[in-house]
Each structure stands twice: as structure tokens, then as C-alpha cells.
């Protein structure tokens, strides 16, 4: 935005990002901010330009995504022809190339010619999550930017998405058993965990997810339709004790403590906490 207002925008930007979709969302907001004819806010419902961007129908903004495996030459040619006429809608015309590393040699060469004859009113954004695969000739004609977004929760936990789903389902079922159904049979709760046959690293992630859940109850951060909203019936004191216990157990599991003993403690101490505080 600053570059734009200082009239220092380059003709082409290469944005490397770890999340193309989120990056596109932010970029479109910047573009709306530039084009908006009203006072821009995140939900400008007033002006038609913002609306046209929302429905991807603004004639002076083109978004190109890979057609199958590649971004094809025909797609770049179409873009070129499109911008041959000046925009009557906005001062500048803009295009966004999603997964720019998917340009094959042919389309990259066509793109290159387009970049070499810079029309001052056309600005391009090349988004990539594989910067190393961008052709050097393209790279050298772009200003580089990076946009890093926090990873999905399962990526933070360093596990695959399906593993995350599996453990998440187990967590839901387990918490419902111990916190809703109030099965006071410690042995039963303990057996349930044993029967899951989780290995040490799974148990660690399981405890991390459990901690994350209790922490979000503690901080009042459960999402509105969270499957864990039943935990809200417990007092702050109760949830805080469980949170602290989980932090302690997670420390211990890093110290090679016996996992069976650790799960014993989890089950027993949760029971104690629930008996002492509601
Ligand atoms: Zn607007």
C-alpha cells in the first residue's frame, strides 16, 4: 500500500509463501484497498469494484491458476491480449499468477516477453510456494517478497493430517467419557487408553492436543460450535489444575518416563481433580 501511494510499485512481484490461498486472500484485500472507490474496510459492501473483485469478475484484474499440471502458454497469451487494451475501470490493471512455478518453458517464455515490454499500468503478482522452481529469467524481472503464515495446527504438531484426525477423534471420545458421562471407574478409563495401542510419540501428541483444548477453555477461546463446549461447565480452578497437570506430564514424557505410569497418573489425577473441584 505504501509503495502504491508513493508511486513506487514495481511491475512484477514474486511472492514466496507457505500458503498460496491465504496469501491470495491478503493480496486481494490490498488490491481492493487500492481500487476501492469508497472508504475501504475489510467488508466494503458499498462499492461495485470491491464486489466485482469478490466475485472474481473485475475486468482489470485477472487471476491465473494452473490448468491441470501446468500454467499453459494459451493462458498467458490470453492475459496478454486482454491487457492490450487499457482498463476503463481502474487506473492500473493487475494480474495474479497462482503457483507461478507451474509455468512450463513455453508459458514462461511468453510471460517473459510480456514482462520485457513493461506497460506502466500493468502490475503482476507471481505467487509461489516453490521459489526454487521459478525460472531464473522470470525471477530476475520480479521484486521479491515473502509472506509467511502460521501453519495449520497439525503441521505445528509435526504430524500428518490423517494422524491428526485420528487422534482428534480419540480425544473427543475420551473427553466425553471422562467429562460428560462421568464414568468414575478409573480402571475403565485407563483400559480405554491402553486399548488404543498408541505409541509413545502418538501419546505425546495426544497430550499436546488435550492441553491445547483445556488451555482454550481456560482462555475462553473455544470456538462457538466447538465439540468441547461441555468443558465450560467446569470451574476455572478445575480447568486450570488439569492444564497444569498436562503441562507437567508433557515435560515428563520428554524425559523418557514410563508411558504406562504416565497414563496412570493422567487418569487418576483427573479423577482426583474432578472430585475436589467442580
Ligand atoms: Zn470498495
PDB file of C-alpha atoms and ligand atoms in Angstrom:
ATOM      1  CA  UNK A   1       0.000   0.000   0.000  1.00  0.00           C
ATOM      2  CA  UNK A   2       2.839   2.395   0.856  1.00  0.00           C
ATOM      3  CA  UNK A   3       4.652   1.610  -2.375  1.00  0.00           C
ATOM      4  CA  UNK A   4       1.458   2.272  -4.256  1.00  0.00           C
ATOM      5  CA  UNK A   5       0.843   5.655  -2.681  1.00  0.00           C
ATOM      6  CA  UNK A   6       4.486   6.633  -3.142  1.00  0.00           C
ATOM      7  CA  UNK A   7       4.128   5.527  -6.754  1.00  0.00           C
ATOM      8  CA  UNK A   8       6.967   3.078  -6.274  1.00  0.00           C
ATOM      9  CA  UNK A   9       5.172  -0.111  -7.221  1.00  0.00           C
ATOM     10  CA  UNK A  10       7.260  -2.427  -9.391  1.00  0.00           C
ATOM     11  CA  UNK A  11       5.782  -4.064 -12.482  1.00  0.00           C
ATOM     12  CA  UNK A  12       6.104  -7.560 -11.145  1.00  0.00           C
ATOM     13  CA  UNK A  13       6.357  -9.115  -7.721  1.00  0.00           C
ATOM     14  CA  UNK A  14       7.293 -12.634  -6.835  1.00  0.00           C
ATOM     15  CA  UNK A  15       5.756 -13.537  -3.502  1.00  0.00           C
ATOM     16  CA  UNK A  16       7.020 -16.722  -1.914  1.00  0.00           C
ATOM     17  CA  UNK A  17       4.630 -18.027   0.646  1.00  0.00           C
ATOM     18  CA  UNK A  18       3.894 -21.189   2.588  1.00  0.00           C
ATOM     19  CA  UNK A  19       0.174 -20.772   1.959  1.00  0.00           C
ATOM     20  CA  UNK A  20      -0.978 -19.725  -1.510  1.00  0.00           C
ATOM     21  CA  UNK A  21      -4.657 -19.421  -0.577  1.00  0.00           C
ATOM     22  CA  UNK A  22      -4.118 -17.228   2.441  1.00  0.00           C
ATOM     23  CA  UNK A  23      -1.618 -15.177   0.507  1.00  0.00           C
ATOM     24  CA  UNK A  24      -4.142 -14.638  -2.280  1.00  0.00           C
ATOM     25  CA  UNK A  25      -6.727 -13.512   0.250  1.00  0.00           C
ATOM     26  CA  UNK A  26      -4.380 -10.913   1.733  1.00  0.00           C
ATOM     27  CA  UNK A  27      -3.255  -9.763  -1.703  1.00  0.00           C
ATOM     28  CA  UNK A  28      -6.850  -9.323  -2.890  1.00  0.00           C
ATOM     29  CA  UNK A  29      -7.502  -7.209   0.183  1.00  0.00           C
ATOM     30  CA  UNK A  30      -4.557  -4.987  -0.724  1.00  0.00           C
ATOM     31  CA  UNK A  31      -5.827  -4.713  -4.290  1.00  0.00           C
ATOM     32  CA  UNK A  32      -9.323  -3.857  -3.076  1.00  0.00           C
ATOM     33  CA  UNK A  33      -7.751  -1.282  -0.832  1.00  0.00           C
ATOM     34  CA  UNK A  34      -6.103   0.271  -3.878  1.00  0.00           C
ATOM     35  CA  UNK A  35      -9.105   0.100  -6.191  1.00  0.00           C
ATOM     36  CA  UNK A  36     -11.916   0.802  -3.731  1.00  0.00           C
ATOM     37  CA  UNK A  37     -13.838   3.930  -4.638  1.00  0.00           C
ATOM     38  CA  UNK A  38     -15.366   4.165  -1.200  1.00  0.00           C
ATOM     39  CA  UNK A  39     -13.557   4.197   2.138  1.00  0.00           C
ATOM     40  CA  UNK A  40     -12.165   0.734   2.165  1.00  0.00           C
ATOM     41  CA  UNK A  41     -12.916  -1.558   5.078  1.00  0.00           C
ATOM     42  CA  UNK A  42     -12.480  -5.323   5.215  1.00  0.00           C
ATOM     43  CA  UNK A  43     -16.085  -5.742   4.181  1.00  0.00           C
ATOM     44  CA  UNK A  44     -16.694  -2.922   1.794  1.00  0.00           C
ATOM     45  CA  UNK A  45     -20.243  -3.674   0.774  1.00  0.00           C
ATOM     46  CA  UNK A  46     -20.746  -0.339  -0.828  1.00  0.00           C
ATOM     47  CA  UNK A  47     -18.660  -0.102  -3.963  1.00  0.00           C
ATOM     48  CA  UNK A  48     -19.068  -2.169  -7.053  1.00  0.00           C
ATOM     49  CA  UNK A  49     -15.311  -2.562  -7.600  1.00  0.00           C
ATOM     50  CA  UNK A  50     -14.843  -4.430  -4.316  1.00  0.00           C
ATOM     51  CA  UNK A  51     -17.861  -6.526  -5.143  1.00  0.00           C
ATOM     52  CA  UNK A  52     -16.506  -7.367  -8.596  1.00  0.00           C
ATOM     53  CA  UNK A  53     -13.201  -8.429  -7.014  1.00  0.00           C
ATOM     54  CA  UNK A  54     -15.098 -10.587  -4.522  1.00  0.00           C
ATOM     55  CA  UNK A  55     -16.825 -12.464  -7.316  1.00  0.00           C
ATOM     56  CA  UNK A  56     -13.638 -12.503  -9.435  1.00  0.00           C
ATOM     57  CA  UNK A  57     -15.268 -10.516 -12.174  1.00  0.00           C
ATOM     58  CA  UNK A  58     -13.369  -7.242 -12.312  1.00  0.00           C
ATOM     59  CA  UNK A  59     -12.199  -6.836 -15.922  1.00  0.00           C
ATOM     60  CA  UNK A  60      -8.929  -5.175 -14.901  1.00  0.00           C
ATOM     61  CA  UNK A  61      -7.895  -7.958 -12.559  1.00  0.00           C
ATOM     62  CA  UNK A  62      -7.030 -11.409 -13.866  1.00  0.00           C
ATOM     63  CA  UNK A  63      -6.197 -14.411 -11.732  1.00  0.00           C
ATOM     64  CA  UNK A  64      -4.493 -17.340 -13.415  1.00  0.00           C
ATOM     65  CA  UNK A  65      -4.202 -20.769 -11.828  1.00  0.00           C
ATOM     66  CA  UNK A  66      -2.594 -23.919 -13.287  1.00  0.00           C
ATOM     67  CA  UNK A  67      -4.779 -25.584 -15.908  1.00  0.00           C
ATOM     68  CA  UNK A  68      -4.116 -29.180 -14.923  1.00  0.00           C
ATOM     69  CA  UNK A  69      -0.458 -29.774 -14.262  1.00  0.00           C
ATOM     70  CA  UNK A  70       0.852 -26.562 -15.799  1.00  0.00           C
ATOM     71  CA  UNK A  71       0.109 -22.952 -16.470  1.00  0.00           C
ATOM     72  CA  UNK A  72      -0.179 -23.098 -20.235  1.00  0.00           C
ATOM     73  CA  UNK A  73       1.047 -20.785 -22.949  1.00  0.00           C
ATOM     74  CA  UNK A  74      -2.513 -20.135 -24.101  1.00  0.00           C
ATOM     75  CA  UNK A  75      -3.402 -18.790 -20.670  1.00  0.00           C
ATOM     76  CA  UNK A  76      -0.544 -16.273 -20.783  1.00  0.00           C
ATOM     77  CA  UNK A  77      -1.409 -15.265 -24.363  1.00  0.00           C
ATOM     78  CA  UNK A  78      -4.984 -14.662 -23.319  1.00  0.00           C
ATOM     79  CA  UNK A  79      -3.740 -12.465 -20.476  1.00  0.00           C
ATOM     80  CA  UNK A  80      -1.515 -10.512 -22.848  1.00  0.00           C
ATOM     81  CA  UNK A  81      -4.327  -9.867 -25.296  1.00  0.00           C
ATOM     82  CA  UNK A  82      -6.613  -8.928 -22.508  1.00  0.00           C
ATOM     83  CA  UNK A  83      -4.321  -6.204 -21.218  1.00  0.00           C
ATOM     84  CA  UNK A  84      -3.570  -4.884 -24.718  1.00  0.00           C
ATOM     85  CA  UNK A  85      -6.483  -2.532 -24.223  1.00  0.00           C
ATOM     86  CA  UNK A  86      -6.353  -0.040 -21.399  1.00  0.00           C
ATOM     87  CA  UNK A  87      -8.651  -0.547 -18.497  1.00  0.00           C
ATOM     88  CA  UNK A  88     -11.607   1.760 -18.216  1.00  0.00           C
ATOM     89  CA  UNK A  89     -12.404   0.527 -14.744  1.00  0.00           C
ATOM     90  CA  UNK A  90      -9.267   1.276 -12.760  1.00  0.00           C
ATOM     91  CA  UNK A  91      -6.036   3.228 -13.169  1.00  0.00           C
ATOM     92  CA  UNK A  92      -3.989   0.061 -13.263  1.00  0.00           C
ATOM     93  CA  UNK A  93      -4.606  -3.424 -14.490  1.00  0.00           C
ATOM     94  CA  UNK A  94      -3.361  -6.274 -12.357  1.00  0.00           C
ATOM     95  CA  UNK A  95      -2.850  -9.988 -12.736  1.00  0.00           C
ATOM     96  CA  UNK A  96      -2.068 -12.695 -10.253  1.00  0.00           C
ATOM     97  CA  UNK A  97      -0.369 -15.949 -11.240  1.00  0.00           C
ATOM     98  CA  UNK A  98      -1.058 -18.662  -8.682  1.00  0.00           C
ATOM     99  CA  UNK A  99       1.608 -21.356  -8.331  1.00  0.00           C
ATOM    100  CA  UNK A 100       3.864 -19.498 -10.725  1.00  0.00           C
ATOM    101  CA  UNK A 101       6.377 -22.370 -10.523  1.00  0.00           C
ATOM    102  CA  UNK A 102       3.906 -24.340 -12.662  1.00  0.00           C
ATOM    103  CA  UNK A 103       4.670 -22.250 -15.736  1.00  0.00           C
ATOM    104  CA  UNK A 104       6.298 -24.563 -18.245  1.00  0.00           C
ATOM    105  CA  UNK A 105       9.035 -23.402 -20.607  1.00  0.00           C
ATOM    106  CA  UNK A 106       6.622 -22.241 -23.272  1.00  0.00           C
ATOM    107  CA  UNK A 107       4.368 -20.239 -20.996  1.00  0.00           C
ATOM    108  CA  UNK A 108       7.368 -18.791 -19.140  1.00  0.00           C
ATOM    109  CA  UNK A 109       8.865 -17.588 -22.426  1.00  0.00           C
ATOM    110  CA  UNK A 110       5.596 -15.942 -23.392  1.00  0.00           C
ATOM    111  CA  UNK A 111       5.424 -14.402 -19.937  1.00  0.00           C
ATOM    112  CA  UNK A 112       8.966 -13.166 -20.297  1.00  0.00           C
ATOM    113  CA  UNK A 113       8.133 -11.229 -23.453  1.00  0.00           C
ATOM    114  CA  UNK A 114       5.211  -9.703 -21.602  1.00  0.00           C
ATOM    115  CA  UNK A 115       7.496  -8.683 -18.736  1.00  0.00           C
ATOM    116  CA  UNK A 116      10.115  -7.252 -21.053  1.00  0.00           C
ATOM    117  CA  UNK A 117       7.755  -4.704 -22.511  1.00  0.00           C
ATOM    118  CA  UNK A 118       6.557  -3.220 -19.278  1.00  0.00           C
ATOM    119  CA  UNK A 119       3.407  -1.284 -19.662  1.00  0.00           C
ATOM    120  CA  UNK A 120       3.417   1.132 -16.759  1.00  0.00           C
ATOM    121  CA  UNK A 121      -0.199   0.445 -15.973  1.00  0.00           C
ATOM    122  CA  UNK A 122       0.032  -3.317 -15.601  1.00  0.00           C
ATOM    123  CA  UNK A 123       1.198  -4.886 -12.363  1.00  0.00           C
ATOM    124  CA  UNK A 124       1.767  -8.588 -11.874  1.00  0.00           C
ATOM    125  CA  UNK A 125       1.962 -10.786  -8.796  1.00  0.00           C
ATOM    126  CA  UNK A 126       3.538 -14.233  -9.023  1.00  0.00           C
ATOM    127  CA  UNK A 127       2.652 -16.393  -6.049  1.00  0.00           C
ATOM    128  CA  UNK A 128       4.686 -19.492  -5.334  1.00  0.00           C
ATOM    129  CA  UNK A 129       5.386 -21.965  -2.575  1.00  0.00           C
ATOM    130  CA  UNK A 130       8.325 -23.419  -4.519  1.00  0.00           C
ATOM    131  CA  UNK A 131      10.530 -20.464  -5.273  1.00  0.00           C
ATOM    132  CA  UNK A 132      13.419 -22.744  -6.262  1.00  0.00           C
ATOM    133  CA  UNK A 133      11.401 -23.950  -9.244  1.00  0.00           C
ATOM    134  CA  UNK A 134      10.766 -20.495 -10.681  1.00  0.00           C
ATOM    135  CA  UNK A 135      12.796 -19.942 -13.840  1.00  0.00           C
ATOM    136  CA  UNK A 136      15.709 -17.564 -13.124  1.00  0.00           C
ATOM    137  CA  UNK A 137      14.756 -15.394 -16.094  1.00  0.00           C
ATOM    138  CA  UNK A 138      11.345 -14.729 -14.534  1.00  0.00           C
ATOM    139  CA  UNK A 139      12.829 -14.329 -11.070  1.00  0.00           C
ATOM    140  CA  UNK A 140      15.297 -11.694 -12.249  1.00  0.00           C
ATOM    141  CA  UNK A 141      12.474  -9.495 -13.506  1.00  0.00           C
ATOM    142  CA  UNK A 142      10.489  -9.561 -10.296  1.00  0.00           C
ATOM    143  CA  UNK A 143      10.822  -7.836  -6.969  1.00  0.00           C
ATOM    144  CA  UNK A 144      10.775 -10.481  -4.292  1.00  0.00           C
ATOM    145  CA  UNK A 145       8.522 -10.527  -1.263  1.00  0.00           C
ATOM    146  CA  UNK A 146       7.818 -13.244   1.282  1.00  0.00           C
ATOM    147  CA  UNK A 147       4.575 -13.910   3.114  1.00  0.00           C
ATOM    148  CA  UNK A 148       4.717 -16.469   5.878  1.00  0.00           C
ATOM    149  CA  UNK A 149       1.543 -17.661   7.564  1.00  0.00           C
ATOM    150  CA  UNK A 150       1.224 -19.739  10.732  1.00  0.00           C
ATOM    151  CA  UNK A 151       0.820 -23.376   9.807  1.00  0.00           C
ATOM    152  CA  UNK A 152      -2.254 -25.474  10.352  1.00  0.00           C
ATOM    153  CA  UNK A 153      -2.444 -26.926  13.841  1.00  0.00           C
ATOM    154  CA  UNK A 154      -1.469 -30.421  12.702  1.00  0.00           C
ATOM    155  CA  UNK A 155       1.600 -29.012  10.980  1.00  0.00           C
ATOM    156  CA  UNK A 156       2.609 -27.354  14.217  1.00  0.00           C
ATOM    157  CA  UNK A 157       2.310 -30.746  15.895  1.00  0.00           C
ATOM    158  CA  UNK A 158       4.521 -32.184  13.191  1.00  0.00           C
ATOM    159  CA  UNK A 159       2.117 -34.963  12.206  1.00  0.00           C
ATOM    160  CA  UNK A 160       0.219 -35.847   9.054  1.00  0.00           C
ATOM    161  CA  UNK A 161      -3.312 -34.606   8.662  1.00  0.00           C
ATOM    162  CA  UNK A 162      -4.900 -38.082   8.826  1.00  0.00           C
ATOM    163  CA  UNK A 163      -2.986 -38.858  12.016  1.00  0.00           C
ATOM    164  CA  UNK A 164      -4.266 -35.612  13.431  1.00  0.00           C
ATOM    165  CA  UNK A 165      -7.849 -36.538  12.527  1.00  0.00           C
ATOM    166  CA  UNK A 166      -7.456 -39.965  14.090  1.00  0.00           C
ATOM    167  CA  UNK A 167      -6.096 -38.577  17.361  1.00  0.00           C
ATOM    168  CA  UNK A 168      -8.673 -35.802  17.358  1.00  0.00           C
ATOM    169  CA  UNK A 169     -11.491 -38.352  17.176  1.00  0.00           C
ATOM    170  CA  UNK A 170      -9.952 -40.342  20.001  1.00  0.00           C
ATOM    171  CA  UNK A 171      -9.607 -37.182  22.073  1.00  0.00           C
ATOM    172  CA  UNK A 172     -13.242 -36.239  21.546  1.00  0.00           C
ATOM    173  CA  UNK A 173     -14.452 -39.677  22.564  1.00  0.00           C
ATOM    174  CA  UNK A 174     -12.157 -39.882  25.564  1.00  0.00           C
ATOM    175  CA  UNK A 175     -13.035 -36.447  26.925  1.00  0.00           C
ATOM    176  CA  UNK A 176     -16.716 -37.164  26.533  1.00  0.00           C
ATOM    177  CA  UNK A 177     -16.296 -40.354  28.520  1.00  0.00           C
ATOM    178  CA  UNK A 178     -14.402 -38.795  31.378  1.00  0.00           C
ATOM    179  CA  UNK A 179     -16.005 -35.359  31.463  1.00  0.00           C
ATOM    180  CA  UNK A 180     -19.614 -35.894  30.410  1.00  0.00           C
ATOM    181  CA  UNK A 181     -20.534 -39.450  31.110  1.00  0.00           C
ATOM    182  CA  UNK A 182     -18.559 -39.112  34.305  1.00  0.00           C
ATOM    183  CA  UNK A 183     -17.517 -42.710  34.325  1.00  0.00           C
ATOM    184  CA  UNK A 184     -15.943 -42.863  37.678  1.00  0.00           C
ATOM    185  CA  UNK A 185     -14.355 -46.205  37.005  1.00  0.00           C
ATOM    186  CA  UNK A 186     -10.714 -45.322  36.835  1.00  0.00           C
ATOM    187  CA  UNK A 187      -9.904 -48.784  35.562  1.00  0.00           C
ATOM    188  CA  UNK A 188     -12.296 -48.396  32.691  1.00  0.00           C
ATOM    189  CA  UNK A 189     -10.792 -45.051  31.641  1.00  0.00           C
ATOM    190  CA  UNK A 190      -7.316 -46.458  31.902  1.00  0.00           C
ATOM    191  CA  UNK A 191      -8.213 -49.530  29.894  1.00  0.00           C
ATOM    192  CA  UNK A 192      -9.712 -47.374  27.193  1.00  0.00           C
ATOM    193  CA  UNK A 193      -6.367 -45.623  26.737  1.00  0.00           C
ATOM    194  CA  UNK A 194      -4.461 -48.924  26.745  1.00  0.00           C
ATOM    195  CA  UNK A 195      -6.717 -50.445  24.130  1.00  0.00           C
ATOM    196  CA  UNK A 196      -5.914 -47.636  21.714  1.00  0.00           C
ATOM    197  CA  UNK A 197      -2.409 -49.060  21.377  1.00  0.00           C
ATOM    198  CA  UNK A 198      -0.867 -45.666  20.813  1.00  0.00           C
ATOM    199  CA  UNK A 199       2.888 -45.481  20.686  1.00  0.00           C
ATOM    200  CA  UNK A 200       4.932 -43.032  22.675  1.00  0.00           C
ATOM    201  CA  UNK A 201       5.008 -40.259  20.085  1.00  0.00           C
ATOM    202  CA  UNK A 202       1.237 -40.575  19.499  1.00  0.00           C
ATOM    203  CA  UNK A 203       0.629 -40.280  23.220  1.00  0.00           C
ATOM    204  CA  UNK A 204       2.752 -37.179  23.331  1.00  0.00           C
ATOM    205  CA  UNK A 205       0.718 -35.564  20.539  1.00  0.00           C
ATOM    206  CA  UNK A 206      -2.496 -36.765  22.208  1.00  0.00           C
ATOM    207  CA  UNK A 207      -1.457 -34.979  25.410  1.00  0.00           C
ATOM    208  CA  UNK A 208      -0.486 -31.866  23.445  1.00  0.00           C
ATOM    209  CA  UNK A 209      -3.894 -31.772  21.813  1.00  0.00           C
ATOM    210  CA  UNK A 210      -5.540 -32.327  25.157  1.00  0.00           C
ATOM    211  CA  UNK A 211      -3.512 -29.462  26.623  1.00  0.00           C
ATOM    212  CA  UNK A 212      -4.461 -27.238  23.699  1.00  0.00           C
ATOM    213  CA  UNK A 213      -8.137 -27.998  24.344  1.00  0.00           C
ATOM    214  CA  UNK A 214      -8.028 -27.276  28.081  1.00  0.00           C
ATOM    215  CA  UNK A 215      -5.973 -24.154  27.503  1.00  0.00           C
ATOM    216  CA  UNK A 216      -8.538 -22.792  25.084  1.00  0.00           C
ATOM    217  CA  UNK A 217     -11.262 -23.419  27.684  1.00  0.00           C
ATOM    218  CA  UNK A 218      -9.135 -21.623  30.251  1.00  0.00           C
ATOM    219  CA  UNK A 219      -8.575 -18.645  27.958  1.00  0.00           C
ATOM    220  CA  UNK A 220     -12.181 -18.592  26.877  1.00  0.00           C
ATOM    221  CA  UNK A 221     -11.101 -19.295  23.323  1.00  0.00           C
ATOM    222  CA  UNK A 222     -13.237 -22.282  22.408  1.00  0.00           C
ATOM    223  CA  UNK A 223     -14.864 -21.743  19.065  1.00  0.00           C
ATOM    224  CA  UNK A 224     -18.590 -21.237  19.074  1.00  0.00           C
ATOM    225  CA  UNK A 225     -19.511 -24.689  17.806  1.00  0.00           C
ATOM    226  CA  UNK A 226     -16.663 -26.468  19.483  1.00  0.00           C
ATOM    227  CA  UNK A 227     -17.353 -30.119  20.318  1.00  0.00           C
ATOM    228  CA  UNK A 228     -15.694 -29.381  23.654  1.00  0.00           C
ATOM    229  CA  UNK A 229     -18.116 -26.717  24.847  1.00  0.00           C
ATOM    230  CA  UNK A 230     -19.250 -29.175  27.549  1.00  0.00           C
ATOM    231  CA  UNK A 231     -15.991 -28.339  29.312  1.00  0.00           C
ATOM    232  CA  UNK A 232     -17.322 -24.844  30.011  1.00  0.00           C
ATOM    233  CA  UNK A 233     -19.390 -26.222  32.880  1.00  0.00           C
ATOM    234  CA  UNK A 234     -16.234 -26.746  34.912  1.00  0.00           C
ATOM    235  CA  UNK A 235     -14.814 -24.008  37.084  1.00  0.00           C
ATOM    236  CA  UNK A 236     -11.719 -22.050  36.194  1.00  0.00           C
ATOM    237  CA  UNK A 237      -9.954 -23.721  39.096  1.00  0.00           C
ATOM    238  CA  UNK A 238     -10.806 -27.182  37.810  1.00  0.00           C
ATOM    239  CA  UNK A 239      -9.631 -26.487  34.259  1.00  0.00           C
ATOM    240  CA  UNK A 240      -6.501 -24.726  35.482  1.00  0.00           C
ATOM    241  CA  UNK A 241      -5.489 -27.764  37.537  1.00  0.00           C
ATOM    242  CA  UNK A 242      -5.977 -30.067  34.573  1.00  0.00           C
ATOM    243  CA  UNK A 243      -3.987 -27.710  32.365  1.00  0.00           C
ATOM    244  CA  UNK A 244      -1.099 -27.663  34.828  1.00  0.00           C
ATOM    245  CA  UNK A 245      -1.155 -31.432  35.140  1.00  0.00           C
ATOM    246  CA  UNK A 246      -0.948 -31.824  31.356  1.00  0.00           C
ATOM    247  CA  UNK A 247       1.987 -29.411  31.173  1.00  0.00           C
ATOM    248  CA  UNK A 248       3.747 -31.490  33.823  1.00  0.00           C
ATOM    249  CA  UNK A 249       3.046 -34.789  32.058  1.00  0.00           C
ATOM    250  CA  UNK A 250       4.311 -33.400  28.777  1.00  0.00           C
ATOM    251  CA  UNK A 251       7.565 -32.412  30.430  1.00  0.00           C
ATOM    252  CA  UNK A 252       7.916 -35.911  31.805  1.00  0.00           C
ATOM    253  CA  UNK A 253       7.216 -37.663  28.545  1.00  0.00           C
ATOM    254  CA  UNK A 254      10.192 -35.819  27.044  1.00  0.00           C
ATOM    255  CA  UNK A 255      12.321 -37.310  29.820  1.00  0.00           C
ATOM    256  CA  UNK A 256      11.749 -40.936  28.836  1.00  0.00           C
ATOM    257  CA  UNK A 257       9.451 -41.604  31.726  1.00  0.00           C
ATOM    258  CA  UNK A 258       7.477 -44.866  31.511  1.00  0.00           C
ATOM    259  CA  UNK A 259       4.398 -44.173  29.384  1.00  0.00           C
ATOM    260  CA  UNK A 260       2.154 -46.626  31.227  1.00  0.00           C
ATOM    261  CA  UNK A 261       2.874 -44.904  34.526  1.00  0.00           C
ATOM    262  CA  UNK A 262       2.273 -41.574  32.928  1.00  0.00           C
ATOM    263  CA  UNK A 263      -1.169 -42.597  31.689  1.00  0.00           C
ATOM    264  CA  UNK A 264      -1.930 -43.981  35.150  1.00  0.00           C
ATOM    265  CA  UNK A 265      -1.226 -40.557  36.569  1.00  0.00           C
ATOM    266  CA  UNK A 266      -3.328 -38.837  33.929  1.00  0.00           C
ATOM    267  CA  UNK A 267      -6.388 -40.953  34.697  1.00  0.00           C
ATOM    268  CA  UNK A 268      -6.014 -40.914  38.471  1.00  0.00           C
ATOM    269  CA  UNK A 269      -5.233 -37.234  38.856  1.00  0.00           C
ATOM    270  CA  UNK A 270      -8.034 -36.130  36.550  1.00  0.00           C
ATOM    271  CA  UNK A 271     -10.364 -38.124  38.743  1.00  0.00           C
ATOM    272  CA  UNK A 272      -8.936 -36.501  41.873  1.00  0.00           C
ATOM    273  CA  UNK A 273      -9.278 -33.020  40.386  1.00  0.00           C
ATOM    274  CA  UNK A 274     -12.886 -33.683  39.391  1.00  0.00           C
ATOM    275  CA  UNK A 275     -13.666 -34.921  42.872  1.00  0.00           C
ATOM    276  CA  UNK A 276     -12.085 -31.921  44.536  1.00  0.00           C
ATOM    277  CA  UNK A 277     -13.311 -29.109  42.328  1.00  0.00           C
ATOM    278  CA  UNK A 278     -16.268 -28.822  40.068  1.00  0.00           C
TER     279      UNK A 278
HETATM  280 ZN1  LIG B   1     -14.905  -0.845  -2.012  1.00  0.00          ZN
END
